């Protein structure tokens, strides 16, 4: 033959439009029914169902070891799912992720990915079924579902799994088909079962009735669902949306700064994605008041993101901006599309539960019929065997006199009215079954089988009993495998609504509102409304003495002077608020608030104005007045201290004020402040009081009105354990003490009695209030004593003192 005739060409003209339509319809049909949409009965897509079924056939139970994920993917691909192994492994990974499914179906071992990163390759990870997956496969061997041939008709696979719990509602689903998509939220197992059992017993109940048992989705990552109107709409129509928010708390993340701590994120939002969006918002100036974001997430403590705030910004306002511009608030659109009787349908909550319950009733009825048939067949054999044992001699005679097996079978059937199955079973009987004990066992088995058959027949005859069994089995699953709700639901009425116009003008900075800043003698600090009254007026309370108090605004700064001669600049807005009136119970410990080390403590709190000069006195008798030069730094050095020295007192002072020193050997010196020339911050001060060799300054203060000032001193023995000996104390008028010049010795402030040899406490001020070490008030002598008189016995050790009113 010639080359032209060797191959006969066959060319057929096809209309392109018809071919495209036909091919597209076939492709759409394949995607919709075989890939993208879950079945409403078991809630699984075909690839997921094949994975769960094939792993069950492989014996990968929770009590067995893990196997390589690649082996599972290969088995599923070779026997049931003739597609790429990557598609199978991706479906496996999703079913193993606890942050994706509410009740994972695969127990994964290895890196199965995170919200921000993908999983390791299938050759590196291992898997087995979870306990929940066993419930999906439960009773497969009892003719509960139909099987169909696999892709090459060599094997069979189930059309649907029995599904002992409503998997579609519990774990949700997501998929994109041709012309349609599904997106279903996960729910709490206990709540879903409660709603299902309620619908089972009340078929005509409404969606509102079901929502009393199933109020809303329960996301694997927790978080907060804001607004339930969209959820209610989705439960009614199958379509709706709701907002999810992260679970946050405003905490003090460092001694002087507040932060927003994130412990739960919206569904399918990863921490790295959130951090990236925050950085992007800060860079393009959409987000204000954020200084840093730290990810402290670990396996032991779970998710923990710390969003550190800048000084002077309102945490709630910053949080509103984060909700607006970052995935800290996300939207979830519900689209309940699933296959019902092989057709895609959009289902509400009642329909979803109804389809599952109908499936579960069919499964239970088929299982009951299967068990009934097996027990009836067994009872038939047991009854024939009992006839043979009763007449065993005749049975043996018939068998021995028969030439062939068929003759013996027919003889037994004729002689004892046995069926062919019974006769065949007797012929296969072992001689050891001919004992009296075997007869007793068979009679017991017969009675038990009859009871079970009666119960199974009752279930098949009584529809209400069958439904009760379905409800009971679902409740057992919920009790065993259910857990508490993770997601908090907030209704629209509890949500703060921000209009678009208001959102456009959101400012994260604190409003510049007036306030009162208070530092107590016991070291507690707080800010309150301007109308606050000084603590301690009226009934005395714990921490009721005031060290410093003045009016300020939330955008101003204040300074805290410490014993190491430092001034720490703090924004008033960062100081804890105690409400409109000062409440000591809501104040913060100033030392902890400032993050001071153990050997440093707070002496006073001052306003940072251009005229507010500070006077400082040190333990070694140095005095210094500091020029009102406060640079815009967080930390300012006020005095250059000598080794071993420390500041014991600091307060604002003008030339008209007087400076007072009190030493441990009971010497008091006061002189005019104008005798101390103001110096710059690097200076080391000048001599304030001359000290004896073993003495030290225990108090330094500033007196603005000498006529009303009183002196409180307390003495005890130096060889006792500190804080155990109250000793004696006295109160005197400062007018009793003559003024002397700077850098001189003082005059005696208290005469020691008995074993006393030191002053352990001293304070000079107006309207005194003394506190014990535990913060309780200490009763002081009511009458003023002479300056060099001895003191009266004290009921408690004095720990601090201040003014009742400021």
PDB file of C-alpha atoms in Angstrom, residues 384-624:
ATOM      1  CA  UNK A 384     -31.456 -27.253  65.676  1.00  0.00           C
ATOM      2  CA  UNK A 385     -28.354 -28.000  67.720  1.00  0.00           C
ATOM      3  CA  UNK A 386     -30.435 -28.373  70.878  1.00  0.00           C
ATOM      4  CA  UNK A 387     -32.644 -30.920  69.108  1.00  0.00           C
ATOM      5  CA  UNK A 388     -29.574 -32.877  68.111  1.00  0.00           C
ATOM      6  CA  UNK A 389     -28.085 -32.901  71.628  1.00  0.00           C
ATOM      7  CA  UNK A 390     -31.373 -34.115  73.143  1.00  0.00           C
ATOM      8  CA  UNK A 391     -31.507 -36.959  70.612  1.00  0.00           C
ATOM      9  CA  UNK A 392     -27.784 -37.456  70.192  1.00  0.00           C
ATOM     10  CA  UNK A 393     -27.943 -41.277  70.056  1.00  0.00           C
ATOM     11  CA  UNK A 394     -30.428 -41.226  67.204  1.00  0.00           C
ATOM     12  CA  UNK A 395     -28.385 -38.560  65.419  1.00  0.00           C
ATOM     13  CA  UNK A 396     -25.249 -40.710  65.653  1.00  0.00           C
ATOM     14  CA  UNK A 397     -27.154 -43.763  64.435  1.00  0.00           C
ATOM     15  CA  UNK A 398     -28.472 -41.920  61.379  1.00  0.00           C
ATOM     16  CA  UNK A 399     -25.041 -40.603  60.514  1.00  0.00           C
ATOM     17  CA  UNK A 400     -23.321 -44.005  60.971  1.00  0.00           C
ATOM     18  CA  UNK A 401     -25.928 -45.843  58.849  1.00  0.00           C
ATOM     19  CA  UNK A 402     -25.658 -43.311  55.979  1.00  0.00           C
ATOM     20  CA  UNK A 403     -23.354 -44.040  53.050  1.00  0.00           C
ATOM     21  CA  UNK A 404     -23.012 -40.405  51.957  1.00  0.00           C
ATOM     22  CA  UNK A 405     -23.266 -36.949  53.480  1.00  0.00           C
ATOM     23  CA  UNK A 406     -26.382 -36.106  51.470  1.00  0.00           C
ATOM     24  CA  UNK A 407     -28.104 -39.225  52.796  1.00  0.00           C
ATOM     25  CA  UNK A 408     -27.193 -38.286  56.396  1.00  0.00           C
ATOM     26  CA  UNK A 409     -28.401 -34.701  55.873  1.00  0.00           C
ATOM     27  CA  UNK A 410     -31.757 -35.851  54.494  1.00  0.00           C
ATOM     28  CA  UNK A 411     -32.129 -38.387  57.296  1.00  0.00           C
ATOM     29  CA  UNK A 412     -31.615 -35.722  59.948  1.00  0.00           C
ATOM     30  CA  UNK A 413     -34.016 -33.327  58.210  1.00  0.00           C
ATOM     31  CA  UNK A 414     -36.702 -35.999  58.023  1.00  0.00           C
ATOM     32  CA  UNK A 415     -36.283 -37.454  61.493  1.00  0.00           C
ATOM     33  CA  UNK A 416     -36.127 -34.190  63.465  1.00  0.00           C
ATOM     34  CA  UNK A 417     -37.889 -31.685  61.180  1.00  0.00           C
ATOM     35  CA  UNK A 418     -34.693 -29.728  60.602  1.00  0.00           C
ATOM     36  CA  UNK A 419     -33.858 -27.294  57.844  1.00  0.00           C
ATOM     37  CA  UNK A 420     -30.977 -27.913  55.503  1.00  0.00           C
ATOM     38  CA  UNK A 421     -28.880 -25.285  57.341  1.00  0.00           C
ATOM     39  CA  UNK A 422     -29.570 -26.902  60.698  1.00  0.00           C
ATOM     40  CA  UNK A 423     -28.745 -30.366  59.394  1.00  0.00           C
ATOM     41  CA  UNK A 424     -25.505 -29.143  57.799  1.00  0.00           C
ATOM     42  CA  UNK A 425     -24.520 -27.397  61.057  1.00  0.00           C
ATOM     43  CA  UNK A 426     -25.139 -30.628  63.036  1.00  0.00           C
ATOM     44  CA  UNK A 427     -23.015 -32.637  60.629  1.00  0.00           C
ATOM     45  CA  UNK A 428     -20.132 -30.210  61.234  1.00  0.00           C
ATOM     46  CA  UNK A 429     -20.605 -30.491  65.000  1.00  0.00           C
ATOM     47  CA  UNK A 430     -17.504 -31.355  67.036  1.00  0.00           C
ATOM     48  CA  UNK A 431     -17.796 -34.125  69.591  1.00  0.00           C
ATOM     49  CA  UNK A 432     -16.730 -31.848  72.451  1.00  0.00           C
ATOM     50  CA  UNK A 433     -19.989 -29.918  72.043  1.00  0.00           C
ATOM     51  CA  UNK A 434     -21.958 -32.987  73.194  1.00  0.00           C
ATOM     52  CA  UNK A 435     -21.413 -32.374  76.942  1.00  0.00           C
ATOM     53  CA  UNK A 436     -24.144 -31.375  79.370  1.00  0.00           C
ATOM     54  CA  UNK A 437     -22.408 -28.032  79.895  1.00  0.00           C
ATOM     55  CA  UNK A 438     -22.686 -27.287  76.193  1.00  0.00           C
ATOM     56  CA  UNK A 439     -26.421 -27.887  76.385  1.00  0.00           C
ATOM     57  CA  UNK A 440     -26.717 -25.384  79.225  1.00  0.00           C
ATOM     58  CA  UNK A 441     -24.704 -22.848  77.242  1.00  0.00           C
ATOM     59  CA  UNK A 442     -26.892 -23.321  74.195  1.00  0.00           C
ATOM     60  CA  UNK A 443     -30.082 -22.921  76.192  1.00  0.00           C
ATOM     61  CA  UNK A 444     -28.742 -19.716  77.753  1.00  0.00           C
ATOM     62  CA  UNK A 445     -27.706 -18.409  74.338  1.00  0.00           C
ATOM     63  CA  UNK A 446     -31.163 -19.288  72.961  1.00  0.00           C
ATOM     64  CA  UNK A 447     -32.924 -17.312  75.681  1.00  0.00           C
ATOM     65  CA  UNK A 448     -30.623 -14.325  75.189  1.00  0.00           C
ATOM     66  CA  UNK A 449     -31.138 -14.387  71.428  1.00  0.00           C
ATOM     67  CA  UNK A 450     -34.908 -14.460  71.842  1.00  0.00           C
ATOM     68  CA  UNK A 451     -34.757 -11.431  74.152  1.00  0.00           C
ATOM     69  CA  UNK A 452     -32.539  -9.531  71.711  1.00  0.00           C
ATOM     70  CA  UNK A 453     -34.764 -10.449  68.793  1.00  0.00           C
ATOM     71  CA  UNK A 454     -37.820  -9.213  70.650  1.00  0.00           C
ATOM     72  CA  UNK A 455     -36.074  -5.915  71.392  1.00  0.00           C
ATOM     73  CA  UNK A 456     -34.934  -5.476  67.787  1.00  0.00           C
ATOM     74  CA  UNK A 457     -38.394  -6.265  66.445  1.00  0.00           C
ATOM     75  CA  UNK A 458     -39.825  -3.707  68.863  1.00  0.00           C
ATOM     76  CA  UNK A 459     -37.432  -1.069  67.507  1.00  0.00           C
ATOM     77  CA  UNK A 460     -38.460  -1.797  63.945  1.00  0.00           C
ATOM     78  CA  UNK A 461     -42.141  -1.780  64.799  1.00  0.00           C
ATOM     79  CA  UNK A 462     -42.116   1.362  66.981  1.00  0.00           C
ATOM     80  CA  UNK A 463     -40.828   4.495  65.245  1.00  0.00           C
ATOM     81  CA  UNK A 464     -40.683   6.474  68.499  1.00  0.00           C
ATOM     82  CA  UNK A 465     -38.444   3.815  70.090  1.00  0.00           C
ATOM     83  CA  UNK A 466     -36.121   4.002  67.080  1.00  0.00           C
ATOM     84  CA  UNK A 467     -35.926   7.782  67.368  1.00  0.00           C
ATOM     85  CA  UNK A 468     -35.243   7.512  71.090  1.00  0.00           C
ATOM     86  CA  UNK A 469     -32.354   5.152  70.310  1.00  0.00           C
ATOM     87  CA  UNK A 470     -30.942   7.630  67.780  1.00  0.00           C
ATOM     88  CA  UNK A 471     -31.146  10.440  70.363  1.00  0.00           C
ATOM     89  CA  UNK A 472     -29.573   8.283  73.073  1.00  0.00           C
ATOM     90  CA  UNK A 473     -26.615   7.318  70.868  1.00  0.00           C
ATOM     91  CA  UNK A 474     -26.010  10.951  69.881  1.00  0.00           C
ATOM     92  CA  UNK A 475     -26.080  12.031  73.534  1.00  0.00           C
ATOM     93  CA  UNK A 476     -23.529   9.341  74.401  1.00  0.00           C
ATOM     94  CA  UNK A 477     -21.211  10.691  71.692  1.00  0.00           C
ATOM     95  CA  UNK A 478     -21.664  14.272  72.940  1.00  0.00           C
ATOM     96  CA  UNK A 479     -20.987  13.282  76.550  1.00  0.00           C
ATOM     97  CA  UNK A 480     -17.846  11.342  75.627  1.00  0.00           C
ATOM     98  CA  UNK A 481     -16.290  13.558  72.970  1.00  0.00           C
ATOM     99  CA  UNK A 482     -17.907  16.990  73.466  1.00  0.00           C
ATOM    100  CA  UNK A 483     -16.253  19.896  75.237  1.00  0.00           C
ATOM    101  CA  UNK A 484     -17.106  23.389  76.436  1.00  0.00           C
ATOM    102  CA  UNK A 485     -17.815  26.308  74.134  1.00  0.00           C
ATOM    103  CA  UNK A 486     -14.731  28.281  73.093  1.00  0.00           C
ATOM    104  CA  UNK A 487     -16.296  31.227  71.261  1.00  0.00           C
ATOM    105  CA  UNK A 488     -18.135  33.971  73.128  1.00  0.00           C
ATOM    106  CA  UNK A 489     -21.348  35.293  71.557  1.00  0.00           C
ATOM    107  CA  UNK A 490     -22.235  38.994  71.892  1.00  0.00           C
ATOM    108  CA  UNK A 491     -25.581  40.268  70.653  1.00  0.00           C
ATOM    109  CA  UNK A 492     -26.053  43.472  68.676  1.00  0.00           C
ATOM    110  CA  UNK A 493     -27.471  45.234  71.745  1.00  0.00           C
ATOM    111  CA  UNK A 494     -24.157  44.800  73.562  1.00  0.00           C
ATOM    112  CA  UNK A 495     -22.081  46.021  70.652  1.00  0.00           C
ATOM    113  CA  UNK A 496     -20.800  49.600  70.539  1.00  0.00           C
ATOM    114  CA  UNK A 497     -21.805  50.908  67.120  1.00  0.00           C
ATOM    115  CA  UNK A 498     -19.464  53.408  65.480  1.00  0.00           C
ATOM    116  CA  UNK A 499     -20.835  55.285  62.494  1.00  0.00           C
ATOM    117  CA  UNK A 500     -18.786  55.856  59.377  1.00  0.00           C
ATOM    118  CA  UNK A 501     -18.477  59.569  60.005  1.00  0.00           C
ATOM    119  CA  UNK A 502     -17.296  58.932  63.538  1.00  0.00           C
ATOM    120  CA  UNK A 503     -14.818  56.304  62.385  1.00  0.00           C
ATOM    121  CA  UNK A 504     -13.227  58.747  60.008  1.00  0.00           C
ATOM    122  CA  UNK A 505     -12.346  61.040  62.906  1.00  0.00           C
ATOM    123  CA  UNK A 506     -11.124  58.412  65.337  1.00  0.00           C
ATOM    124  CA  UNK A 507      -8.091  59.562  67.288  1.00  0.00           C
ATOM    125  CA  UNK A 508      -6.227  57.162  69.512  1.00  0.00           C
ATOM    126  CA  UNK A 509      -4.786  59.897  71.696  1.00  0.00           C
ATOM    127  CA  UNK A 510      -6.160  60.328  75.184  1.00  0.00           C
ATOM    128  CA  UNK A 511      -8.575  63.204  75.644  1.00  0.00           C
ATOM    129  CA  UNK A 512      -6.957  66.075  77.543  1.00  0.00           C
ATOM    130  CA  UNK A 513      -9.274  65.898  80.554  1.00  0.00           C
ATOM    131  CA  UNK A 514      -8.597  67.319  84.019  1.00  0.00           C
ATOM    132  CA  UNK A 515      -7.732  64.876  86.777  1.00  0.00           C
ATOM    133  CA  UNK A 516      -6.200  64.640  90.231  1.00  0.00           C
ATOM    134  CA  UNK A 517      -2.970  62.693  90.760  1.00  0.00           C
ATOM    135  CA  UNK A 518      -2.412  61.219  94.211  1.00  0.00           C
ATOM    136  CA  UNK A 519       0.596  59.497  95.823  1.00  0.00           C
ATOM    137  CA  UNK A 520      -0.033  58.041  99.273  1.00  0.00           C
ATOM    138  CA  UNK A 521       2.428  57.727 102.123  1.00  0.00           C
ATOM    139  CA  UNK A 522       2.433  53.965 101.717  1.00  0.00           C
ATOM    140  CA  UNK A 523       3.549  54.251  98.081  1.00  0.00           C
ATOM    141  CA  UNK A 524       0.251  53.849  96.195  1.00  0.00           C
ATOM    142  CA  UNK A 525      -0.445  56.009  93.131  1.00  0.00           C
ATOM    143  CA  UNK A 526      -3.596  56.695  91.111  1.00  0.00           C
ATOM    144  CA  UNK A 527      -5.416  59.392  89.194  1.00  0.00           C
ATOM    145  CA  UNK A 528      -9.028  60.366  89.682  1.00  0.00           C
ATOM    146  CA  UNK A 529     -11.555  63.006  88.711  1.00  0.00           C
ATOM    147  CA  UNK A 530     -10.940  66.623  89.647  1.00  0.00           C
ATOM    148  CA  UNK A 531     -13.753  66.540  92.177  1.00  0.00           C
ATOM    149  CA  UNK A 532     -12.008  63.966  94.327  1.00  0.00           C
ATOM    150  CA  UNK A 533     -11.565  64.619  98.001  1.00  0.00           C
ATOM    151  CA  UNK A 534      -8.299  63.752  99.666  1.00  0.00           C
ATOM    152  CA  UNK A 535      -8.352  60.287 101.157  1.00  0.00           C
ATOM    153  CA  UNK A 536      -8.687  60.088 104.867  1.00  0.00           C
ATOM    154  CA  UNK A 537     -11.365  62.727 105.423  1.00  0.00           C
ATOM    155  CA  UNK A 538     -14.036  61.253 107.607  1.00  0.00           C
ATOM    156  CA  UNK A 539     -13.551  57.568 108.328  1.00  0.00           C
ATOM    157  CA  UNK A 540      -9.957  56.369 108.181  1.00  0.00           C
ATOM    158  CA  UNK A 541      -9.080  53.649 105.737  1.00  0.00           C
ATOM    159  CA  UNK A 542      -6.038  51.658 104.743  1.00  0.00           C
ATOM    160  CA  UNK A 543      -3.446  53.786 102.863  1.00  0.00           C
ATOM    161  CA  UNK A 544      -5.302  56.972 103.864  1.00  0.00           C
ATOM    162  CA  UNK A 545      -2.312  59.315 104.290  1.00  0.00           C
ATOM    163  CA  UNK A 546      -1.348  61.537 101.370  1.00  0.00           C
ATOM    164  CA  UNK A 547       2.268  62.129 100.331  1.00  0.00           C
ATOM    165  CA  UNK A 548       1.518  64.313  97.307  1.00  0.00           C
ATOM    166  CA  UNK A 549      -1.632  65.382  95.459  1.00  0.00           C
ATOM    167  CA  UNK A 550      -2.213  67.961  92.740  1.00  0.00           C
ATOM    168  CA  UNK A 551      -4.441  68.711  89.773  1.00  0.00           C
ATOM    169  CA  UNK A 552      -3.242  67.798  86.289  1.00  0.00           C
ATOM    170  CA  UNK A 553      -4.529  66.604  82.896  1.00  0.00           C
ATOM    171  CA  UNK A 554      -4.330  63.242  81.170  1.00  0.00           C
ATOM    172  CA  UNK A 555      -1.902  64.543  78.550  1.00  0.00           C
ATOM    173  CA  UNK A 556       0.528  66.050  81.064  1.00  0.00           C
ATOM    174  CA  UNK A 557       3.637  64.545  82.623  1.00  0.00           C
ATOM    175  CA  UNK A 558       4.555  64.117  86.289  1.00  0.00           C
ATOM    176  CA  UNK A 559       7.864  63.245  87.902  1.00  0.00           C
ATOM    177  CA  UNK A 560       8.606  60.587  90.510  1.00  0.00           C
ATOM    178  CA  UNK A 561      11.746  61.191  92.609  1.00  0.00           C
ATOM    179  CA  UNK A 562      13.537  58.048  93.826  1.00  0.00           C
ATOM    180  CA  UNK A 563      16.076  57.323  96.551  1.00  0.00           C
ATOM    181  CA  UNK A 564      18.857  57.093  93.956  1.00  0.00           C
ATOM    182  CA  UNK A 565      18.400  60.725  92.957  1.00  0.00           C
ATOM    183  CA  UNK A 566      16.534  59.935  89.756  1.00  0.00           C
ATOM    184  CA  UNK A 567      13.430  61.653  88.423  1.00  0.00           C
ATOM    185  CA  UNK A 568      11.245  59.371  86.284  1.00  0.00           C
ATOM    186  CA  UNK A 569       8.964  61.216  83.854  1.00  0.00           C
ATOM    187  CA  UNK A 570       5.577  59.474  83.579  1.00  0.00           C
ATOM    188  CA  UNK A 571       2.570  60.374  81.438  1.00  0.00           C
ATOM    189  CA  UNK A 572      -0.471  61.046  83.595  1.00  0.00           C
ATOM    190  CA  UNK A 573      -2.648  59.013  81.216  1.00  0.00           C
ATOM    191  CA  UNK A 574      -0.545  55.928  82.015  1.00  0.00           C
ATOM    192  CA  UNK A 575      -1.217  56.167  85.751  1.00  0.00           C
ATOM    193  CA  UNK A 576      -4.001  53.758  86.790  1.00  0.00           C
ATOM    194  CA  UNK A 577      -7.374  55.423  87.167  1.00  0.00           C
ATOM    195  CA  UNK A 578      -9.493  54.955  90.296  1.00  0.00           C
ATOM    196  CA  UNK A 579     -12.641  56.585  88.893  1.00  0.00           C
ATOM    197  CA  UNK A 580     -14.144  59.935  89.737  1.00  0.00           C
ATOM    198  CA  UNK A 581     -13.160  59.703  93.419  1.00  0.00           C
ATOM    199  CA  UNK A 582      -9.816  58.487  94.707  1.00  0.00           C
ATOM    200  CA  UNK A 583     -10.126  54.860  95.815  1.00  0.00           C
ATOM    201  CA  UNK A 584      -7.038  53.377  97.540  1.00  0.00           C
ATOM    202  CA  UNK A 585      -8.216  49.893  96.584  1.00  0.00           C
ATOM    203  CA  UNK A 586      -7.828  50.722  92.877  1.00  0.00           C
ATOM    204  CA  UNK A 587      -4.436  52.425  93.184  1.00  0.00           C
ATOM    205  CA  UNK A 588      -1.209  50.790  92.012  1.00  0.00           C
ATOM    206  CA  UNK A 589       1.975  50.246  93.934  1.00  0.00           C
ATOM    207  CA  UNK A 590       4.244  53.046  92.723  1.00  0.00           C
ATOM    208  CA  UNK A 591       7.431  50.988  93.041  1.00  0.00           C
ATOM    209  CA  UNK A 592       6.017  48.151  90.948  1.00  0.00           C
ATOM    210  CA  UNK A 593       4.421  50.610  88.520  1.00  0.00           C
ATOM    211  CA  UNK A 594       7.773  52.295  87.912  1.00  0.00           C
ATOM    212  CA  UNK A 595       9.692  48.997  87.817  1.00  0.00           C
ATOM    213  CA  UNK A 596      12.186  50.015  90.509  1.00  0.00           C
ATOM    214  CA  UNK A 597      14.761  47.529  91.845  1.00  0.00           C
ATOM    215  CA  UNK A 598      14.651  46.301  95.452  1.00  0.00           C
ATOM    216  CA  UNK A 599      17.193  48.834  96.730  1.00  0.00           C
ATOM    217  CA  UNK A 600      15.348  51.865  95.288  1.00  0.00           C
ATOM    218  CA  UNK A 601      12.031  53.339  96.386  1.00  0.00           C
ATOM    219  CA  UNK A 602       9.773  56.286  95.574  1.00  0.00           C
ATOM    220  CA  UNK A 603      10.160  59.439  97.699  1.00  0.00           C
ATOM    221  CA  UNK A 604       7.738  61.891  96.160  1.00  0.00           C
ATOM    222  CA  UNK A 605       5.753  62.924  93.111  1.00  0.00           C
ATOM    223  CA  UNK A 606       6.133  66.430  91.662  1.00  0.00           C
ATOM    224  CA  UNK A 607       4.755  68.609  88.895  1.00  0.00           C
ATOM    225  CA  UNK A 608       7.207  69.303  86.087  1.00  0.00           C
ATOM    226  CA  UNK A 609       6.856  73.042  85.662  1.00  0.00           C
ATOM    227  CA  UNK A 610       9.434  75.722  84.863  1.00  0.00           C
ATOM    228  CA  UNK A 611       9.117  77.216  88.360  1.00  0.00           C
ATOM    229  CA  UNK A 612       8.913  74.069  90.440  1.00  0.00           C
ATOM    230  CA  UNK A 613      12.411  73.814  91.967  1.00  0.00           C
ATOM    231  CA  UNK A 614      13.107  70.696  93.991  1.00  0.00           C
ATOM    232  CA  UNK A 615      14.969  70.432  97.281  1.00  0.00           C
ATOM    233  CA  UNK A 616      16.742  67.135  98.060  1.00  0.00           C
ATOM    234  CA  UNK A 617      18.319  65.866 101.256  1.00  0.00           C
ATOM    235  CA  UNK A 618      20.544  62.795 101.470  1.00  0.00           C
ATOM    236  CA  UNK A 619      21.370  60.172 104.054  1.00  0.00           C
ATOM    237  CA  UNK A 620      24.845  61.699 104.571  1.00  0.00           C
ATOM    238  CA  UNK A 621      23.475  65.195 105.269  1.00  0.00           C
ATOM    239  CA  UNK A 622      23.838  66.754 101.788  1.00  0.00           C
ATOM    240  CA  UNK A 623      21.239  69.276 100.650  1.00  0.00           C
ATOM    241  CA  UNK A 624      20.558  70.503  97.139  1.00  0.00           C
TER     242      UNK A 624
END
